[in-house]
């Protein structure tokens, strides 16, 4: 085991850890993005709310989510330790340093950008994840779907309604045919209410810029750290890093608070 | 066309390793644009000697861009504003009349200042001693064509071997990291058949020594490669990272 500790505590090994956890967090962004696209669906949140139940109850997702929390913490703590170590390597700073002449500003600001993202994650998880799992502010909504016509009618449950499980599902029948009933914790409504606050929307949009800039350097840097730098596939890595991870995904996430704010 | 420049210099002066050091300002007049940066310092030092002042200590040797001695951090960049040159090849035509030029030594824990602009770069020598060589008993050199080497590999190894160990990579890096230097030295052997027997032991030991010397880690900013007077590529750092990973997982050490 000695060799494992030795390898991962070296300056190269620490970068392997940053790269592996970073890429795992990138893969999470894709899943989070695709899932949250359901917020745009005009169904009063039925799809999004049932998805939220799935994401918090499915055992596979649960295990993955613990791996995710661990990765966020590890990536952040390791990143801070690396900044400290790197500062120690140059205790006396230059009086004049023209970094712009030889490198992109994002690559020189990963610590600052990462810190902004970490603060954002704390706020974001407090607002939604914590409230959904442990808070008492989020109420329940029932959805009646007429299976024959496909029309859904949603109705907020009274404030007294509490439920042990996160979702109640059932079929009811009346003279028009069959109805499907879903009663679920209404995270969609919590999202819609919170994103009416301009300061929260502004914070989310600004933080998505931080994500974009962090990944503009971070995505391709991770491959370099893992030793994957070859003209055969560098084009693909650069394309994904720039267009998908630093533009498309942050823009998609920023669109969600803006969508609810202007809705 | 030759012109003469009047310049203001702000130069780091430090008596010895323990001195705190400070910037001194000097006015230099009538500097020919055909002079190299080091020749401008020679002119200034001549004057300081005649004024009975201590001349500015700076490293220099070949003055033709291959020894890697002339370590000056000029206006925020190692070896000044031009790419692909050392300080001795930087000519005064790269500056304008009336410019203020700030000259500092390399700044890194692993490169302590000895005096003024001279730093101790023996950390690089110790990294080389740790594995940057091929162990073979000397004897008659064998026929040059006895070992076939693909042209691409030979070219790539040669590009890595162009490293002159000047330390500009460390000086430019925001982390004072020595990755580009070490990776060039690892690559030049990793690409050639003669380097294979010790390939993975070499990378492990050189990286261990690099960490011991107090160089920073790599953020992949690319500043090292951009400032390298020999244009050493970041692909060598990737190769070192790969070899280090393979070394960790495949050598017999437990």
Coordinates of N, CA and C in Angstrom, one line a residue, chain A residues 1-4 6-16 20 82-83 85-104 106-111 217-218 220-231 233-234, chain B residues 12 23 73 75-78 83 102 104-110 170-177 179 203 207-208 210-211 214-224 226-227 233-242 244-245 247-249 253-254:
Chain A
X1 N 0.8 -1.2 0.0 CA 0.0 0.0 0.0 C 0.9 1.3 0.0
X2 N 2.1 1.1 0.5 CA 3.0 2.2 0.6 C 3.1 3.0 -0.7
X3 N 3.1 2.2 -1.8 CA 3.3 2.9 -3.1 C 2.1 3.8 -3.5
X4 N 0.9 3.4 -3.1 CA -0.3 4.1 -3.4 C -0.2 5.5 -2.7
X6 N 2.4 6.9 -1.5 CA 3.6 7.7 -2.1 C 3.2 8.4 -3.4
X7 N 2.5 7.6 -4.2 CA 2.1 8.1 -5.6 C 1.2 9.3 -5.4
X8 N 0.1 9.1 -4.6 CA -0.9 10.1 -4.6 C -0.6 11.3 -3.7
X9 N 0.5 11.2 -2.9 CA 0.9 12.4 -2.1 C 2.0 13.2 -2.9
X10 N 2.5 12.7 -4.0 CA 3.5 13.4 -4.7 C 2.8 14.6 -5.5
X11 N 3.5 15.5 -6.0 CA 2.9 16.7 -6.7 C 2.1 16.2 -7.9
X12 N 2.6 15.1 -8.6 CA 1.9 14.6 -9.7 C 0.6 13.9 -9.3
X13 N 0.8 13.1 -8.3 CA -0.4 12.3 -7.8 C -1.5 13.1 -7.3
X14 N -1.2 14.3 -6.7 CA -2.3 15.1 -6.2 C -3.0 15.7 -7.4
X15 N -2.3 15.9 -8.5 CA -3.0 16.4 -9.7 C -3.9 15.3 -10.3
X16 N -3.5 14.0 -10.2 CA -4.3 12.9 -10.6 C -5.7 13.0 -9.9
X20 N -9.3 13.4 -11.6 CA -10.3 12.4 -11.5 C -11.6 12.9 -10.8
X82 N -3.3 22.5 -2.4 CA -2.4 22.7 -3.5 C -2.1 24.2 -3.6
X83 N -3.1 25.1 -3.4 CA -2.8 26.5 -3.5 C -1.8 26.9 -2.4
X85 N 0.4 24.9 -0.9 CA 1.7 24.3 -1.3 C 2.4 25.2 -2.4
X86 N 1.6 25.6 -3.4 CA 2.2 26.3 -4.5 C 2.6 27.7 -4.1
X87 N 1.9 28.3 -3.1 CA 2.3 29.6 -2.6 C 3.7 29.5 -1.9
X88 N 3.8 28.4 -1.2 CA 5.1 28.1 -0.5 C 6.3 28.0 -1.4
X89 N 6.0 27.6 -2.6 CA 7.1 27.4 -3.6 C 7.6 28.8 -4.1
X90 N 6.9 29.8 -3.8 CA 7.4 31.2 -4.1 C 7.0 32.2 -3.0
X91 N 7.8 32.2 -1.9 CA 7.4 33.0 -0.8 C 7.6 34.5 -1.1
X92 N 8.7 34.8 -1.9 CA 8.9 36.2 -2.3 C 8.3 36.4 -3.7
X93 N 7.3 37.3 -3.8 CA 6.6 37.4 -5.1 C 7.4 38.4 -5.9
X94 N 7.1 38.4 -7.2 CA 7.7 39.3 -8.1 C 7.1 40.7 -7.9
X95 N 7.9 41.8 -8.1 CA 7.3 43.1 -8.1 C 6.5 43.3 -9.3
X96 N 6.9 42.8 -10.4 CA 6.1 43.0 -11.7 C 6.0 41.6 -12.3
X97 N 4.8 41.1 -12.5 CA 4.6 39.8 -13.2 C 3.5 40.0 -14.3
X98 N 4.0 39.7 -15.5 CA 3.1 39.9 -16.7 C 2.5 38.5 -17.1
X99 N 1.6 38.0 -16.3 CA 1.1 36.7 -16.5 C 0.3 36.6 -17.8
X100 N -0.3 37.7 -18.2 CA -1.1 37.7 -19.4 C -0.3 37.4 -20.7
X101 N 1.0 37.6 -20.6 CA 1.9 37.4 -21.7 C 2.1 35.9 -22.0
X102 N 1.8 35.1 -21.0 CA 2.2 33.7 -21.3 C 1.1 32.7 -20.9
X103 N 0.0 33.1 -20.3 CA -1.1 32.2 -19.9 C -2.4 32.9 -19.9
X104 N -3.5 32.0 -19.9 CA -4.9 32.5 -19.9 C -5.3 32.8 -18.4
X106 N -7.9 32.4 -16.8 CA -8.7 31.4 -16.1 C -7.7 30.4 -15.4
X107 N -6.6 30.0 -16.2 CA -5.7 29.0 -15.6 C -5.0 29.5 -14.4
X108 N -4.9 30.9 -14.3 CA -4.2 31.4 -13.1 C -5.2 31.7 -12.0
X109 N -6.5 31.5 -12.2 CA -7.5 31.9 -11.2 C -8.3 30.7 -10.8
X110 N -7.8 29.5 -10.9 CA -8.6 28.3 -10.6 C -9.0 28.3 -9.1
X111 N -8.1 28.7 -8.3 CA -8.4 28.7 -6.8 C -9.6 29.7 -6.5
X217 N -10.7 26.1 -18.4 CA -9.4 25.6 -18.2 C -9.4 24.2 -17.6
X218 N -10.3 24.0 -16.6 CA -10.3 22.7 -15.8 C -10.5 21.5 -16.6
X220 N -9.9 20.6 -19.9 CA -8.8 20.1 -20.7 C -7.5 19.9 -19.8
X221 N -7.4 20.7 -18.7 CA -6.3 20.5 -17.8 C -6.3 19.2 -17.1
X222 N -7.5 18.7 -16.9 CA -7.6 17.3 -16.2 C -7.0 16.3 -17.1
X223 N -7.3 16.3 -18.4 CA -6.7 15.3 -19.3 C -5.2 15.4 -19.3
X224 N -4.7 16.7 -19.3 CA -3.2 16.9 -19.3 C -2.6 16.3 -18.1
X225 N -3.3 16.5 -16.9 CA -2.8 16.0 -15.6 C -2.7 14.4 -15.7
X226 N -3.7 13.8 -16.4 CA -3.7 12.4 -16.5 C -2.8 11.8 -17.6
X227 N -2.1 12.8 -18.2 CA -1.2 12.3 -19.2 C -1.8 12.2 -20.6
X228 N -3.0 12.6 -20.7 CA -3.7 12.4 -22.0 C -3.6 13.7 -22.8
X229 N -2.6 13.8 -23.6 CA -2.3 15.0 -24.5 C -1.8 14.5 -25.7
X230 N -2.6 14.4 -26.8 CA -2.1 13.9 -28.1 C -2.9 14.6 -29.2
X231 N -2.3 15.0 -30.3 CA -3.0 15.7 -31.3 C -4.1 14.9 -31.9
X233 N -6.5 13.4 -30.3 CA -7.8 13.7 -29.6 C -7.9 15.0 -28.9
X234 N -6.8 15.8 -28.9 CA -6.8 17.2 -28.3 C -8.0 18.0 -28.8
Chain B
X12 N 17.0 44.6 -8.8 CA 17.0 44.0 -7.5 C 18.4 43.9 -7.0
X23 N 15.0 47.2 -4.4 CA 15.3 47.7 -5.7 C 16.1 49.0 -5.7
X73 N 14.6 38.2 -14.7 CA 13.1 38.4 -14.8 C 12.8 39.8 -15.2
X75 N 10.7 43.0 -16.6 CA 9.3 43.5 -16.8 C 8.2 42.4 -16.7
X76 N 8.4 41.6 -15.7 CA 7.4 40.6 -15.4 C 7.4 39.3 -16.3
X77 N 8.5 39.1 -17.0 CA 8.7 37.9 -17.8 C 10.1 37.4 -17.8
X78 N 10.3 36.1 -17.7 CA 11.6 35.6 -17.7 C 12.3 35.8 -19.1
X83 N 9.7 36.0 -27.2 CA 9.5 34.6 -27.0 C 10.7 33.9 -27.6
X102 N 12.1 46.9 -15.2 CA 12.3 46.3 -13.9 C 12.9 44.9 -14.0
X104 N 14.4 41.5 -12.0 CA 14.4 40.8 -10.8 C 15.1 39.4 -11.0
X105 N 15.5 38.8 -9.9 CA 16.0 37.5 -10.0 C 14.9 36.5 -10.1
X106 N 15.1 35.2 -10.5 CA 14.1 34.2 -10.5 C 13.6 34.1 -9.0
X107 N 12.3 33.9 -8.9 CA 11.8 33.8 -7.5 C 11.2 32.4 -7.3
X108 N 11.9 31.7 -6.4 CA 11.4 30.3 -6.1 C 12.1 29.9 -4.8
X109 N 11.4 29.1 -4.0 CA 12.0 28.5 -2.8 C 13.2 27.7 -3.2
X110 N 13.0 27.0 -4.3 CA 14.1 26.0 -4.7 C 15.3 26.8 -5.3
X170 N 10.4 27.6 -14.3 CA 10.1 27.7 -12.9 C 9.8 29.2 -12.6
X171 N 10.6 30.1 -13.2 CA 10.4 31.5 -13.0 C 9.1 32.0 -13.5
X172 N 8.6 31.5 -14.6 CA 7.4 32.0 -15.2 C 6.1 31.4 -14.5
X173 N 6.3 30.2 -14.0 CA 5.1 29.5 -13.4 C 4.6 30.2 -12.2
X174 N 3.3 30.3 -12.1 CA 2.8 31.0 -10.9 C 3.0 30.1 -9.6
X175 N 3.3 28.8 -9.8 CA 3.5 27.9 -8.7 C 5.0 27.6 -8.5
X176 N 5.9 28.3 -9.3 CA 7.3 28.0 -9.3 C 7.5 26.4 -9.4
X177 N 6.8 25.9 -10.4 CA 6.9 24.4 -10.6 C 7.9 24.1 -11.7
X179 N 8.0 21.3 -13.5 CA 7.5 20.2 -14.4 C 8.0 20.2 -15.8
X203 N 11.7 8.2 -13.7 CA 10.6 9.2 -13.5 C 10.2 9.3 -12.0
X207 N 10.9 12.8 -10.0 CA 9.8 13.5 -9.4 C 9.9 13.6 -7.9
X208 N 10.4 12.6 -7.2 CA 10.5 12.6 -5.8 C 11.5 13.7 -5.4
X210 N 12.3 16.3 -7.2 CA 11.7 17.6 -7.6 C 10.8 18.1 -6.4
X211 N 10.0 17.2 -5.8 CA 9.1 17.5 -4.7 C 9.9 17.9 -3.5
X214 N 11.2 21.5 -3.2 CA 10.2 22.6 -2.9 C 9.7 23.3 -4.1
X215 N 9.7 22.7 -5.2 CA 9.0 23.2 -6.4 C 7.5 23.0 -6.2
X216 N 6.7 23.9 -6.9 CA 5.3 23.8 -6.8 C 4.7 22.7 -7.7
X217 N 3.4 22.5 -7.6 CA 2.7 21.5 -8.5 C 2.3 22.2 -9.8
X218 N 1.7 21.5 -10.7 CA 1.4 22.0 -12.0 C -0.1 22.4 -12.1
X219 N -0.4 23.6 -12.6 CA -1.7 24.0 -12.9 C -2.0 24.0 -14.4
X220 N -1.1 23.5 -15.2 CA -1.3 23.5 -16.6 C -1.6 24.8 -17.2
X221 N -1.0 25.9 -16.7 CA -1.3 27.2 -17.3 C -0.6 27.4 -18.6
X222 N 0.5 26.6 -18.8 CA 1.2 26.7 -20.1 C 2.2 27.9 -20.1
X223 N 2.4 28.6 -19.0 CA 3.3 29.7 -19.0 C 4.7 29.3 -19.2
X224 N 5.1 28.1 -18.7 CA 6.4 27.5 -18.8 C 6.8 27.4 -20.3
X226 N 5.4 28.7 -22.9 CA 5.3 30.0 -23.6 C 6.6 30.7 -23.4
X227 N 7.2 30.6 -22.2 CA 8.4 31.4 -21.9 C 9.7 30.6 -22.2
X233 N 7.6 21.6 -25.3 CA 6.1 21.5 -25.4 C 5.6 20.9 -24.1
X234 N 4.3 21.2 -23.8 CA 3.6 20.6 -22.7 C 3.3 19.1 -22.8
X235 N 3.5 18.6 -24.1 CA 3.3 17.2 -24.3 C 4.3 16.4 -23.5
X236 N 5.4 17.0 -23.2 CA 6.4 16.2 -22.4 C 5.9 16.1 -20.9
X237 N 5.2 17.1 -20.4 CA 4.7 17.0 -19.1 C 3.6 15.9 -19.0
X238 N 2.8 15.8 -20.1 CA 1.8 14.7 -20.2 C 2.5 13.4 -20.2
X239 N 3.6 13.3 -20.9 CA 4.3 12.0 -21.0 C 4.9 11.7 -19.6
X240 N 5.4 12.7 -18.9 CA 5.9 12.4 -17.6 C 4.8 11.9 -16.6
X241 N 3.6 12.6 -16.7 CA 2.5 12.2 -15.9 C 2.1 10.7 -16.2
X242 N 2.0 10.4 -17.5 CA 1.7 9.0 -17.8 C 2.7 8.0 -17.3
X244 N 4.8 8.4 -14.9 CA 4.7 8.4 -13.4 C 3.6 7.5 -12.9
X245 N 2.5 7.5 -13.6 CA 1.3 6.7 -13.2 C 1.7 5.2 -13.5
X247 N 4.7 4.0 -13.6 CA 5.7 3.6 -12.7 C 5.1 3.2 -11.3
X248 N 4.1 4.0 -10.9 CA 3.5 3.7 -9.6 C 2.8 2.4 -9.6
X249 N 2.2 2.0 -10.7 CA 1.4 0.8 -10.8 C 2.2 -0.4 -11.2
X253 N 8.4 -2.1 -6.4 CA 8.3 -1.5 -5.1 C 6.9 -1.7 -4.5
X254 N 6.8 -2.0 -3.2 CA 5.5 -2.3 -2.6 C 5.0 -1.2 -1.8

